[in-house]
Coordinates of C-alpha atoms in Angstrom, one line a residue:
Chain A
X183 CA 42.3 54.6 -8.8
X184 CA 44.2 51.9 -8.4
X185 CA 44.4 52.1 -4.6
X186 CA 40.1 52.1 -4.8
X187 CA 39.8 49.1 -6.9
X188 CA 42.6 46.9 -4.8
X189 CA 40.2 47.7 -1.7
X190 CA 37.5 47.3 -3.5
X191 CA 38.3 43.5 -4.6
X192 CA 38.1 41.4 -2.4
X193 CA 34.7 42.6 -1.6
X194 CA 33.6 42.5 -5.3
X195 CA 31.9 39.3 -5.0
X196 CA 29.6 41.3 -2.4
X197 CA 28.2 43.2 -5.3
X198 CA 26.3 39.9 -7.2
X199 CA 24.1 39.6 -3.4
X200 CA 21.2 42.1 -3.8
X201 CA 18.6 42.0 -1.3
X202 CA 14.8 43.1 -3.1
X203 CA 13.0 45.3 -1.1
X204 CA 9.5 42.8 -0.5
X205 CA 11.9 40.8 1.9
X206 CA 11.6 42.5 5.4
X207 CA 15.0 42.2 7.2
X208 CA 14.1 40.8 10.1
X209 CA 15.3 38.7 13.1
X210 CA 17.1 36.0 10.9
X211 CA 20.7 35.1 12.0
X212 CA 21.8 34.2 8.4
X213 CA 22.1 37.2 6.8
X214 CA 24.9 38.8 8.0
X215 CA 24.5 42.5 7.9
X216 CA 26.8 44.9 10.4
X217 CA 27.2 46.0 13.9
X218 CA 23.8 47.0 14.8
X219 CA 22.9 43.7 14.2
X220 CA 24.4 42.1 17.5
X221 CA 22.7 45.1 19.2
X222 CA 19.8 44.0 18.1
X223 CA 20.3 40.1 19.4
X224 CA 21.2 41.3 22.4
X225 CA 17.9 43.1 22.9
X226 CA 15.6 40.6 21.7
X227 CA 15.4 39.5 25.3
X228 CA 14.0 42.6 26.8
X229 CA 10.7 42.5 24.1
X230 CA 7.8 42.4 25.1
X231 CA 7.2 39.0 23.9
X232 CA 4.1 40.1 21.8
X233 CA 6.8 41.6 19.4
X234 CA 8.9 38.3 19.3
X235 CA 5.4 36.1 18.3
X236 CA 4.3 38.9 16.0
X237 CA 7.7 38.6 14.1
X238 CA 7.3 35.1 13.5
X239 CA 3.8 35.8 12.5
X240 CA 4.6 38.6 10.3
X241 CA 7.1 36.0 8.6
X242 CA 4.9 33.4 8.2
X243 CA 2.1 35.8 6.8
X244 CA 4.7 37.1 4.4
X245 CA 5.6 33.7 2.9
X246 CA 1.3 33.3 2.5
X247 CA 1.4 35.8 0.9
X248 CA 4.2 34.8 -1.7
X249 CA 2.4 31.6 -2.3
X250 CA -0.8 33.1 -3.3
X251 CA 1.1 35.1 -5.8
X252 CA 3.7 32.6 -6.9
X253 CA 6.4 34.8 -8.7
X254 CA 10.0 33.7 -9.1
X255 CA 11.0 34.8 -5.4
X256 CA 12.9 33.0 -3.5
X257 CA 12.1 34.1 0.3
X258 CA 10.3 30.6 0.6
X259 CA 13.5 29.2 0.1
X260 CA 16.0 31.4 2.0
X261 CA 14.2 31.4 4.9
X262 CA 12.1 28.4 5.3
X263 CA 10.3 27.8 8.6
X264 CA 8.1 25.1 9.5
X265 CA 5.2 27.2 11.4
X266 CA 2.9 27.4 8.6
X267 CA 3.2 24.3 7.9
X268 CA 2.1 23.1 11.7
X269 CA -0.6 26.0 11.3
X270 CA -1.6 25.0 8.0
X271 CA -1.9 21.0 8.4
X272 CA -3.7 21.4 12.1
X273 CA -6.5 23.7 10.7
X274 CA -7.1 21.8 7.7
X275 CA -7.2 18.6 10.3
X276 CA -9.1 20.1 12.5
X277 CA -11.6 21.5 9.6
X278 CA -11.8 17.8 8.2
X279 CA -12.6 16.2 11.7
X280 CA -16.4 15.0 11.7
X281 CA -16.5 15.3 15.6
X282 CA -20.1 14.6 16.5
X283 CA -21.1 11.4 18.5
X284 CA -22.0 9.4 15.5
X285 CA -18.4 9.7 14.4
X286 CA -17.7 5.8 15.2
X287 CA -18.8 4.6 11.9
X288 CA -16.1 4.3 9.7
X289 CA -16.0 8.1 8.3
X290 CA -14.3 10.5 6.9
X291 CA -10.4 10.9 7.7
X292 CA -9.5 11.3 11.5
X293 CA -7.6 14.2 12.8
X294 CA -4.4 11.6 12.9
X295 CA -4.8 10.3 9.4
X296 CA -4.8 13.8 7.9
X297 CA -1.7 15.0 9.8
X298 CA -0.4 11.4 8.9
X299 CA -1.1 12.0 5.3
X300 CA 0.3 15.4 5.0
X301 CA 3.6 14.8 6.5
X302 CA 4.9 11.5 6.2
X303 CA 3.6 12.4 2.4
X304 CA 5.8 16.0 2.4
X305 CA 8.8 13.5 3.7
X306 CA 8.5 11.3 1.1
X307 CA 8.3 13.5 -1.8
X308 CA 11.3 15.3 -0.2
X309 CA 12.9 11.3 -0.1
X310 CA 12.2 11.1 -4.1
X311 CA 13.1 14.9 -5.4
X312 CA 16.7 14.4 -3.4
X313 CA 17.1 10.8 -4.5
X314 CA 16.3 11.9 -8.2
X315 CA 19.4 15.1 -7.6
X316 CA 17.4 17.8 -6.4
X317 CA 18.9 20.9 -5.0
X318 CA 16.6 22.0 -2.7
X319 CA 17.8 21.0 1.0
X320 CA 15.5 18.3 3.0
X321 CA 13.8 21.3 5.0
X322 CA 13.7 23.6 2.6
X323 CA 11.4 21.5 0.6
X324 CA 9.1 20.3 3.6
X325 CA 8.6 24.1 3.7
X326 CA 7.5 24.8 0.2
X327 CA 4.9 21.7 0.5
X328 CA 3.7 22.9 3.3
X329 CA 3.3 26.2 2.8
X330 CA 1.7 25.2 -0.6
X331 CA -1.2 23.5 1.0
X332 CA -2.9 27.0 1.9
X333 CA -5.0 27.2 -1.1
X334 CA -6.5 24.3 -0.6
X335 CA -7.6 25.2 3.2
X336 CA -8.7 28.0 2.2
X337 CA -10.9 26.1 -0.2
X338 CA -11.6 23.9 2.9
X339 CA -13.4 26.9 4.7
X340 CA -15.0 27.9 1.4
X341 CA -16.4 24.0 1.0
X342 CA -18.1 24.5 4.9
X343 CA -19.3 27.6 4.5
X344 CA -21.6 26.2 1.3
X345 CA -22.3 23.4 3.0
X346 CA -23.9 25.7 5.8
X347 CA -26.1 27.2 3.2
X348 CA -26.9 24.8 0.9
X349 CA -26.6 21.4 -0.2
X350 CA -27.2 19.1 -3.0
X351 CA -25.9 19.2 -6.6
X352 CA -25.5 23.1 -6.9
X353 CA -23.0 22.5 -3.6
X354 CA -21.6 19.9 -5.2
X355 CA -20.6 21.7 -8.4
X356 CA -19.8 25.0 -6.6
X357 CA -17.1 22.7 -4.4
X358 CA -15.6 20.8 -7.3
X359 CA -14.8 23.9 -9.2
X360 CA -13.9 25.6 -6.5
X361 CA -11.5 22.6 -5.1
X362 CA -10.1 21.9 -8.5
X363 CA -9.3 25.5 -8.8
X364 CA -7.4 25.3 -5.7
X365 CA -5.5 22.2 -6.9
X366 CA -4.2 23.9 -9.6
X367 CA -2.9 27.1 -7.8
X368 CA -1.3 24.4 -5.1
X369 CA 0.3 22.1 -7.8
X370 CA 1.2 25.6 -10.2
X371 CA 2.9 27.0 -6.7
X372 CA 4.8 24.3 -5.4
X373 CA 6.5 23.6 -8.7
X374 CA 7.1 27.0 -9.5
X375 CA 9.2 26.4 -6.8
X376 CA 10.7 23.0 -7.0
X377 CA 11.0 22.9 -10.1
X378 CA 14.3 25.1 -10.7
X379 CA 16.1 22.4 -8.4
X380 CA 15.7 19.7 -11.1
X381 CA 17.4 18.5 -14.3
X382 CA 15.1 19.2 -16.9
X383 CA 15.3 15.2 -17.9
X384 CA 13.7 14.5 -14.9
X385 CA 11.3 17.2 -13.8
X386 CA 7.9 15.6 -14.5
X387 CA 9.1 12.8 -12.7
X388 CA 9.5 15.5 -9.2
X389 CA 6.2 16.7 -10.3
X390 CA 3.7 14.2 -10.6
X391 CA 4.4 12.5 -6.9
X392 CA 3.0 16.8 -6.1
X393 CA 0.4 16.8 -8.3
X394 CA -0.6 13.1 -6.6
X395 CA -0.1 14.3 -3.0
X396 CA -2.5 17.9 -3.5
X397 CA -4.9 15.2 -5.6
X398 CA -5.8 13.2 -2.8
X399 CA -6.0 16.4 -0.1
X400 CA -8.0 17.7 -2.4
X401 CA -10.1 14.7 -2.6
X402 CA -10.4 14.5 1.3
X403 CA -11.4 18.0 1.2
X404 CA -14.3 17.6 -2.0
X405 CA -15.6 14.3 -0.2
X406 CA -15.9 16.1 3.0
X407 CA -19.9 15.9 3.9
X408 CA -21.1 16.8 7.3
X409 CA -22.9 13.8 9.3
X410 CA -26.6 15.3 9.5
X411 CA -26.5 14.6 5.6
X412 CA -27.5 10.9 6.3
X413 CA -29.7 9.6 3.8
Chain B
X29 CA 62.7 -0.3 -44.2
X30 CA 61.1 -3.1 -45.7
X31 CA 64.0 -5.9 -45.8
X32 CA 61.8 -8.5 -47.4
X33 CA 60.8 -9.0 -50.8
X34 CA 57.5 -10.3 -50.5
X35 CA 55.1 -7.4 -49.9
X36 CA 52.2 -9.1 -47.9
X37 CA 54.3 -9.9 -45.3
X38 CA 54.0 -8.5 -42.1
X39 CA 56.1 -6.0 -40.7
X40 CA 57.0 -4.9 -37.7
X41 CA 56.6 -1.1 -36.4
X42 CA 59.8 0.7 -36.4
X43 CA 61.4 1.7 -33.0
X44 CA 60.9 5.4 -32.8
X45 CA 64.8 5.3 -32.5
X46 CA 64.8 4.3 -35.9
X47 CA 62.2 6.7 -37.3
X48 CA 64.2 9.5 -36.3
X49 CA 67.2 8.4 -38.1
X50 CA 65.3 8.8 -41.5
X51 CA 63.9 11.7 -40.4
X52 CA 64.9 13.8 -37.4
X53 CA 62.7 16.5 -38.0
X54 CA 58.9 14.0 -37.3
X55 CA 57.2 14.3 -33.7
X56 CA 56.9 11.0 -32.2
X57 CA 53.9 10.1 -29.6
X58 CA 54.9 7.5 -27.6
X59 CA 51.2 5.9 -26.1
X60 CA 53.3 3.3 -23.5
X61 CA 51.8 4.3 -19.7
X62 CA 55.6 4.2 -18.3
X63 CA 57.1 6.6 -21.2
X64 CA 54.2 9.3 -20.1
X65 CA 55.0 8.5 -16.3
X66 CA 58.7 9.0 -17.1
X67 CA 57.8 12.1 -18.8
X68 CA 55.8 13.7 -16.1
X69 CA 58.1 12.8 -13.7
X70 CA 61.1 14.4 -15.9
X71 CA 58.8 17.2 -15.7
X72 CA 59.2 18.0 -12.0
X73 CA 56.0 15.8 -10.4
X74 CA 56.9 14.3 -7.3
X75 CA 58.5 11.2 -8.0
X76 CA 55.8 9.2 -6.0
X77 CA 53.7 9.6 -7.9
X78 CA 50.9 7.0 -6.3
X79 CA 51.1 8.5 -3.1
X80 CA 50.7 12.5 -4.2
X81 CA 47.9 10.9 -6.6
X82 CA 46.1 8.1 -4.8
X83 CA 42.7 9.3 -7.0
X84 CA 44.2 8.4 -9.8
X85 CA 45.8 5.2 -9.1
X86 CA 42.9 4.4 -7.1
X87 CA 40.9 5.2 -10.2
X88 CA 43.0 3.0 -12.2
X89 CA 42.9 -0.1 -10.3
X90 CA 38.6 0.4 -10.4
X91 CA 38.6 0.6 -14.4
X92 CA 40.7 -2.2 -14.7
X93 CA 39.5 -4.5 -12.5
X94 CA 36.1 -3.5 -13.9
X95 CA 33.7 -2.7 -11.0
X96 CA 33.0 -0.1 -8.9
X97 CA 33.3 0.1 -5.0
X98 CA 29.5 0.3 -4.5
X99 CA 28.7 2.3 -0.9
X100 CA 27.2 0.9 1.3
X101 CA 23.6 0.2 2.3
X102 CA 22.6 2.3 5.3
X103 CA 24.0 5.5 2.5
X104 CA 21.8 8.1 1.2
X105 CA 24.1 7.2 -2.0
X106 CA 23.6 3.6 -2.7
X107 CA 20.1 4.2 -3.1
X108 CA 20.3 6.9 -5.5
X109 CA 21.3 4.6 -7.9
X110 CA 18.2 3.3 -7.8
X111 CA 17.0 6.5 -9.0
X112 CA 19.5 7.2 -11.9
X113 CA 16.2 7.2 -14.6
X114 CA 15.0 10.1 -16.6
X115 CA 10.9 10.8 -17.7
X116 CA 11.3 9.2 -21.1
X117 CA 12.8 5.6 -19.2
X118 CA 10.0 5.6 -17.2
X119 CA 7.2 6.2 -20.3
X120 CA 9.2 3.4 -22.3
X121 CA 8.9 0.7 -19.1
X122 CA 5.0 1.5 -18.2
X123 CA 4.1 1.1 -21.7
X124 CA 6.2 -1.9 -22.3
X125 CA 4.4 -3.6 -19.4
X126 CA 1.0 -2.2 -20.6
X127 CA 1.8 -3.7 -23.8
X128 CA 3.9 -7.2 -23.0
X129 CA 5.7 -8.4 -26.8
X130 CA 6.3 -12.1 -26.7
X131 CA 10.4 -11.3 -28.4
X132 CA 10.8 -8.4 -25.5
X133 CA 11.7 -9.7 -22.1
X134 CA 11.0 -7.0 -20.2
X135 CA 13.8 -7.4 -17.8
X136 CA 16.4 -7.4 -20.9
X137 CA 14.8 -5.1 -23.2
X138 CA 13.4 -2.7 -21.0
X139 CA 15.6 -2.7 -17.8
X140 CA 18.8 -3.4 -19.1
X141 CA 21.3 -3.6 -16.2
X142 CA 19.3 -0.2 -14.6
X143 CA 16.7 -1.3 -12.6
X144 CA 15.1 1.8 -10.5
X145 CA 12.9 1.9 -7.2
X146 CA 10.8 5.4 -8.4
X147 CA 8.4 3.3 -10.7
X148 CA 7.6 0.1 -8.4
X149 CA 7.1 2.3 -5.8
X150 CA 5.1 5.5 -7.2
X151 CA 2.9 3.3 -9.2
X152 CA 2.0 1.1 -6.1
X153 CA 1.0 4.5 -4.5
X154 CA -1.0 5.4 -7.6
X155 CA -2.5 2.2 -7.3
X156 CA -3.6 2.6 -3.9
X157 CA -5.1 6.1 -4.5
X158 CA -6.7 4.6 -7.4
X159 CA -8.6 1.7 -5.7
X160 CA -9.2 4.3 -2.2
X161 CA -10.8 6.7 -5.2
X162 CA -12.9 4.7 -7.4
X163 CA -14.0 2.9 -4.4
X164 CA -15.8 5.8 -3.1
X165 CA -16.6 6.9 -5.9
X166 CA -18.4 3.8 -6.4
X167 CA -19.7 4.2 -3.3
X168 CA -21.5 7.4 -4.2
X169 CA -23.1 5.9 -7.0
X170 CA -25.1 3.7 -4.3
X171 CA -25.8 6.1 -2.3
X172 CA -23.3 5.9 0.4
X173 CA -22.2 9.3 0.8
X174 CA -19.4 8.0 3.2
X175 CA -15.8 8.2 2.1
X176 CA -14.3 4.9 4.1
X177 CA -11.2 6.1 5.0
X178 CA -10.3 2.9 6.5
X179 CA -10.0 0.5 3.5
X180 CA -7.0 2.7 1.9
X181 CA -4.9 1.3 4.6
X182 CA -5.8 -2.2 4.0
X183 CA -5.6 -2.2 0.1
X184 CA -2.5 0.1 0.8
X185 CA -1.1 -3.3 3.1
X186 CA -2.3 -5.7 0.6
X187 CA -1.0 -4.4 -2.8
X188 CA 2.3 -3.2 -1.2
X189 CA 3.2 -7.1 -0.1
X190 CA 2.2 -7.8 -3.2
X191 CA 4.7 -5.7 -5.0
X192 CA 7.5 -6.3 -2.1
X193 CA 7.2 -9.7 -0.4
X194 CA 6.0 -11.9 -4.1
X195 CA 9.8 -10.6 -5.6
X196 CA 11.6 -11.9 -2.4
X197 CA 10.2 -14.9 -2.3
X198 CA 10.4 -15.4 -5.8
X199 CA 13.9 -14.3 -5.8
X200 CA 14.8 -16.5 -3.1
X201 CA 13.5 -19.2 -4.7
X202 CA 15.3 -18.7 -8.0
X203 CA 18.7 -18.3 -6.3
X204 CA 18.0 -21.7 -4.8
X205 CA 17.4 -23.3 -7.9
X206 CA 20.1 -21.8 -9.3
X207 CA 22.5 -23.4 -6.7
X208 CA 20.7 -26.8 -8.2
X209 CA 20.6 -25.9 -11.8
X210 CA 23.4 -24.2 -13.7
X211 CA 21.4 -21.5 -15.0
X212 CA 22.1 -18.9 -17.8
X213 CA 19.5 -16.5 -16.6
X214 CA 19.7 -15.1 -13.8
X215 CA 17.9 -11.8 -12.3
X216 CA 19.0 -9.7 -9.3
X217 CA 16.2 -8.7 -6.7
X218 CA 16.0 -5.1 -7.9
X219 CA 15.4 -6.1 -11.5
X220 CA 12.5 -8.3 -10.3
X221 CA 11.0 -5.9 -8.0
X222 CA 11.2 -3.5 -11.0
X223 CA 8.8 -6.2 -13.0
X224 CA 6.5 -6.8 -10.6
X225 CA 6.0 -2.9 -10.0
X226 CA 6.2 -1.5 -13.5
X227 CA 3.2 -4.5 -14.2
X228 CA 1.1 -3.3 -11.6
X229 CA 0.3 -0.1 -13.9
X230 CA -1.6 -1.9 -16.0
X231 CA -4.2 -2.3 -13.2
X232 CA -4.5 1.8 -12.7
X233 CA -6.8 2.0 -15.6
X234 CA -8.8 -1.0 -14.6
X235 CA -9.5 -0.1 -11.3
X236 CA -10.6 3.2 -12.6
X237 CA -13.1 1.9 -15.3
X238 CA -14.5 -0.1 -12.4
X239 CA -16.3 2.8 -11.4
X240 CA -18.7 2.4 -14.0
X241 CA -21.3 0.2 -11.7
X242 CA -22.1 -2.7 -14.9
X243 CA -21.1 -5.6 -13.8
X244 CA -19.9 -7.4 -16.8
X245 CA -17.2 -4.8 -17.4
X246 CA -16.0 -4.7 -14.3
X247 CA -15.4 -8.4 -15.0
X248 CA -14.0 -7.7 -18.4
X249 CA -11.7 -5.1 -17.5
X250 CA -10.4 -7.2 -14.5
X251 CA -9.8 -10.3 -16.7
X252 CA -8.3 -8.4 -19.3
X253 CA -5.9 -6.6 -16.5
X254 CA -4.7 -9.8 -15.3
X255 CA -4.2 -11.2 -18.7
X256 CA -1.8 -8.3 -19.9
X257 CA 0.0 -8.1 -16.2
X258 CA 0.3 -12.2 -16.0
X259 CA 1.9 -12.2 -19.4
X260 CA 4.6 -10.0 -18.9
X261 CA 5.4 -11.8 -15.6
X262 CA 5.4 -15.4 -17.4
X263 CA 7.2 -14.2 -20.3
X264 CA 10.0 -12.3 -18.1
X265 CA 10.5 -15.7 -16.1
X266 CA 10.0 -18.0 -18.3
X267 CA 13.7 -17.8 -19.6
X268 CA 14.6 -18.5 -15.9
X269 CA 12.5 -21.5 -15.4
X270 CA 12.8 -23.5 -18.7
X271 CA 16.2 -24.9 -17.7
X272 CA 14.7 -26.3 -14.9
X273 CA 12.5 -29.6 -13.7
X274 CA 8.8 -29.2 -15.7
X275 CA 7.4 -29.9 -13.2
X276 CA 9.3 -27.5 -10.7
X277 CA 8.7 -24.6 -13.9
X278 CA 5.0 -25.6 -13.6
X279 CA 4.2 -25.0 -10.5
X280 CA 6.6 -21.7 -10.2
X281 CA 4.3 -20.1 -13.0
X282 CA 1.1 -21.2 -11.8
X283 CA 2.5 -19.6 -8.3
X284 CA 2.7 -16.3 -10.3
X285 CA -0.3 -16.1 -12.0
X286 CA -2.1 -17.4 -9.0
X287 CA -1.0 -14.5 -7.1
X288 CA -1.9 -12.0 -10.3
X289 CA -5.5 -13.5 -10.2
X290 CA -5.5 -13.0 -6.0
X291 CA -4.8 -9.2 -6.6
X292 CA -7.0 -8.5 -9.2
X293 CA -10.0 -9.8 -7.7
X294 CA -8.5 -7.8 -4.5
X295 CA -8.4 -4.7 -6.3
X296 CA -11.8 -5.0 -8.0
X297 CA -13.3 -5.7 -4.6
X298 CA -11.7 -3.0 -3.1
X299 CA -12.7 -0.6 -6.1
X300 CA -16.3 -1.5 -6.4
X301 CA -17.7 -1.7 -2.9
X302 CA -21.1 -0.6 -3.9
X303 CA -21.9 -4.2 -5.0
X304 CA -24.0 -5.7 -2.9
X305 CA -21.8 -8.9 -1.8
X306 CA -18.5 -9.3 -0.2
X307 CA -17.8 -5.8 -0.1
X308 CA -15.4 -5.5 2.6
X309 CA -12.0 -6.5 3.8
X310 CA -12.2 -4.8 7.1
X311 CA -13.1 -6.6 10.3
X312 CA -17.0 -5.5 11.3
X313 CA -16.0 -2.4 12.9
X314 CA -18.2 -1.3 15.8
X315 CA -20.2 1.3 13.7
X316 CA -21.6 -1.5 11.6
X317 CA -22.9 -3.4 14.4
X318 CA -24.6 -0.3 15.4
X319 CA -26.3 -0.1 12.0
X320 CA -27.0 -3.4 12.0
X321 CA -29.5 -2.7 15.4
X322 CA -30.6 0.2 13.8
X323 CA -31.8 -1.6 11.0
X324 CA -33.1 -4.4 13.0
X325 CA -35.3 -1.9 14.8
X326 CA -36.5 -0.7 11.3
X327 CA -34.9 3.0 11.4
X328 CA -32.8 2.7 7.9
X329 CA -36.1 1.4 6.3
X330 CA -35.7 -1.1 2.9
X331 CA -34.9 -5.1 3.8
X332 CA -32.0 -4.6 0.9
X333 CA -30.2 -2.4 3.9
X334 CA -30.7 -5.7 6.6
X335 CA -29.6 -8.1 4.0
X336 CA -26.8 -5.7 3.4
X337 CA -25.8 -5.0 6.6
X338 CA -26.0 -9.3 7.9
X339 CA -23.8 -9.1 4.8
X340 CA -21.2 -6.9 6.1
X341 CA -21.3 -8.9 9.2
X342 CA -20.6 -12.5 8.0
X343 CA -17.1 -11.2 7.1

């Protein structure tokens, strides 16, 4: 017995890491995990290279998928990646871009101001939460703000399809609830999130400069009007 | 132990030595630095003991000479001290400068040696927003249905210098008086940065209730802005100023409030653009001087939309 618990000790700290079965182990260098791990390295070159951009894929879906139902997980954190991010800001760009001919009156924002907005604005809120003693690493928080932005694309593609259909103060109303709801979820997701990184003394002061960056996305996205609505 | 006879007299403490003659059995603390650091040392710490501690000596020499060794500039660190407030400073300093009290210099009262960059800054943003906001929102009420996208970047320039250039000129120009003038006062830039920023807030709310498109309080609420926001500037220098030359004082505050009126009628211009007259900031951008031939040609209909337009291109 004695013998057992001196091998056992100086891997007891081992037993506090438990790994929950919603996180797929998969291609991530940080987790160390045994010999068939370097096997697998090795043979990441030989892949077809539809399974190499499906895994990246298949991470990025996964972390989607844990921001739509925000719960105290941390796979946002562990393994942060900066893909959805780029996926999420250039569709939302490219969904806010007027793009007909008309387009040089002074309109709605330009693919470059969006972009502009969303990540010089993720930098800076990273700037205040680390100046104000925040955990969170720089990256790992340029993650969670950009992965947090998918409810409000989503309501972005909602907002274009009514505008296809119909349009007019029914649209109108049918956007702003639909827009504010998606605020919400964004601002309820990314602190659930940030939040644990903070001092309690100075946690609404991480979250308003949040609540102010979804505010104005989701303004650009409510004020959104196609150009053939001219009056 | 008392040798004298008259009781008020003053006596000396006793040398331990002595104590423990009367009575050998009482535990003596002896508070003297070199007793402890002989004591330590008797205890078997390295006789040098600066060298196997330079923390601590280090530490020492900081207490007593009473400052710290700041880091410097181009460090993450040195401006975290900027940000060393908590949510309930930050309540107490916007509604001290919403609500300015003649006895409470905000720099004294409120500040209080811990000036902080998170307000001045994150309200100037809020400001921006604001003004970018209300001024389409104005704009929807007239039946624009364009958000103009551009003007956030020019209130964005305008109320930014505002916040950052006034305090450095104004700084610089109260250290040179101060090289005149012995003063008693004296602020450092932070703390007047702070003051300009925290007294920005009270233009937020203004700037929102100039969405409602009546005129007259648009004007009131602009007025009344400037009022609260000049008064906690003029009182918070004023201390600074009165040892100087009246006339010198003089023209220092009228600078201030002269620069309070310029932004508010900024601000108010850049939050209600649905008013017909000098609506815009912007140089006539080439979309405009399309309209304007459109209009001229009679496609956009009413003469209010030519006037509007020759309007637009005069500035």
């Amino acid at each position: 017995m004695a013998a057992e618990e001196e091998a056992s000790r100086p891997f007891a700290g081992l037993s506090d890491v438990s790994i929950s079965e919603d996180i797929p182990v998969e291609g991530d260098i940080s987790v160390p995990v045994g010999p068939s791990r370097t096997d697998e390295e090795f043979s990441t070159l030989d892949e077809p290279v539809k399974e190499t951009v499906l895994r990246d894929l298949r991470a990025v879906g996964n972390k989607f998928i844990h921001v739509l139902y925000p719960r105290r997980s941390s796979a946002l954190l562990r393994d942060w990646d900066l893909w959805g991010p780029l996926l999420l800001c250039v569709t939302l760009a490219l969904l806010l871009q007027d793009g007909t001919a008309d387009s040089d009156l002074e309109g709605g924002p330009q693919f470059a101001e969006v972009f502009v907005i969303v990540w010089f604005g993720s930098i800076i809120i990273t700037l205040n939460s680390k100046l104000l003693g925040g955990t969170l690493s720089f990256f790992q928080s340029l993650c969670v703000l950009g992965y947090c932005i998918l409810p409000l694309t989503v309501a972005m593609v909602v907002c274009r399809v009514v505008l296809l259909g119909a349009s007019g103060t029914v649209s109108f109303v049918v956007r702003l609830v639909v827009v504010t709801a998606s605020f919400g979820w964004s601002t309820f997701a990314s602190t659930a999130f940030l939040s644990d990184s903070q001092p309690a003394n100075r946690r609404a002061l991480v979250v308003y400069p949040v609540f102010l960056f979804y505010f104005v996305i989701g303004w650009m996205v409510l004020t959104f009007s196609p150009l053939k609505r001219e009056p | 132990m008392a040798s004298n006879n008259d009781p008020f007299e003053f006596r000396e403490f006793e040398e331990e030595g002595n104590l423990l003659d009367t009575n050998r059995d009482a535990t003596t603390i002896t508070i003297e630095d070199e007793d402890v650091k002989r004591q330590t040392k008797a205890a078997g710490f390295d006789p040098d003991a600066d060298d196997e501690y330079p923390a601590r000596s280090d530490d020492r020499e900081e207490l007593l000479s009473g400052q710290k060794k700041s880091p410097p500039f181009w460090t993450f660190e040195y401006y975290q001290k900027f940000f060393d407030i908590e949510t309930h400073h930050v309540k107490e300093r916007i509604l001290g400068s919403l609500l300015p009290w003649p006895r409470k210099n905000f720099i004294q009262f409120y500040l209080r040696k811990n000036p902080d960059l998170y307000g001045p800054f994150w309200i100037c943003t809020t400001l921006v927003f604001a003004v970018f906001i209300s001024g389409n929102i104005s704009n929807f009420m007239n039946g624009k249905y364009k958000p103009e996208f551009r003007k956030v970047t020019i209130a964005a320039t305008m109320i930014f210098s505002y916040a950052w250039f006034v305090p450095l000129a104004l700084w610089g120009f109260l250290l040179w008086r101060n090289n005149k003038i012995l003063n008693l006062v004296s602020y450092s830039f932070m703390e007047i940065v702070c003051v300009y920023g925290y007294s920005l807030s009270v233009y937020i709310p203004a700037v929102v209730l100039c969405i409602v498109p009546l005129e007259w309080l648009k004007w009131l609420t602009m007025v009344a802005a400037f009022g609260l926001s000049g008064s906690v500037l003029v009182m918070t220098f004023w201390p600074a100023l009165r040892e100087d030359h009246p006339k010198v004082a003089m023209a220092t505050v009228s600078a201030i409030v002269l620069l309070d009126v310029l932004l508010a009628v900024v601000c108010k211009h850049a939050a209600a653009v649905g008013s017909a007259c000098c609506s815009s900031h912007s140089r006539p951008a080439q979309g405009e001087r399309f309209l304007f031939m459109k209009a001229a040609r009679g496609k956009s209909g009413s003469s209010v939309a030519l006037l509007e337009r020759i309007g637009f291109l005069r500035w």
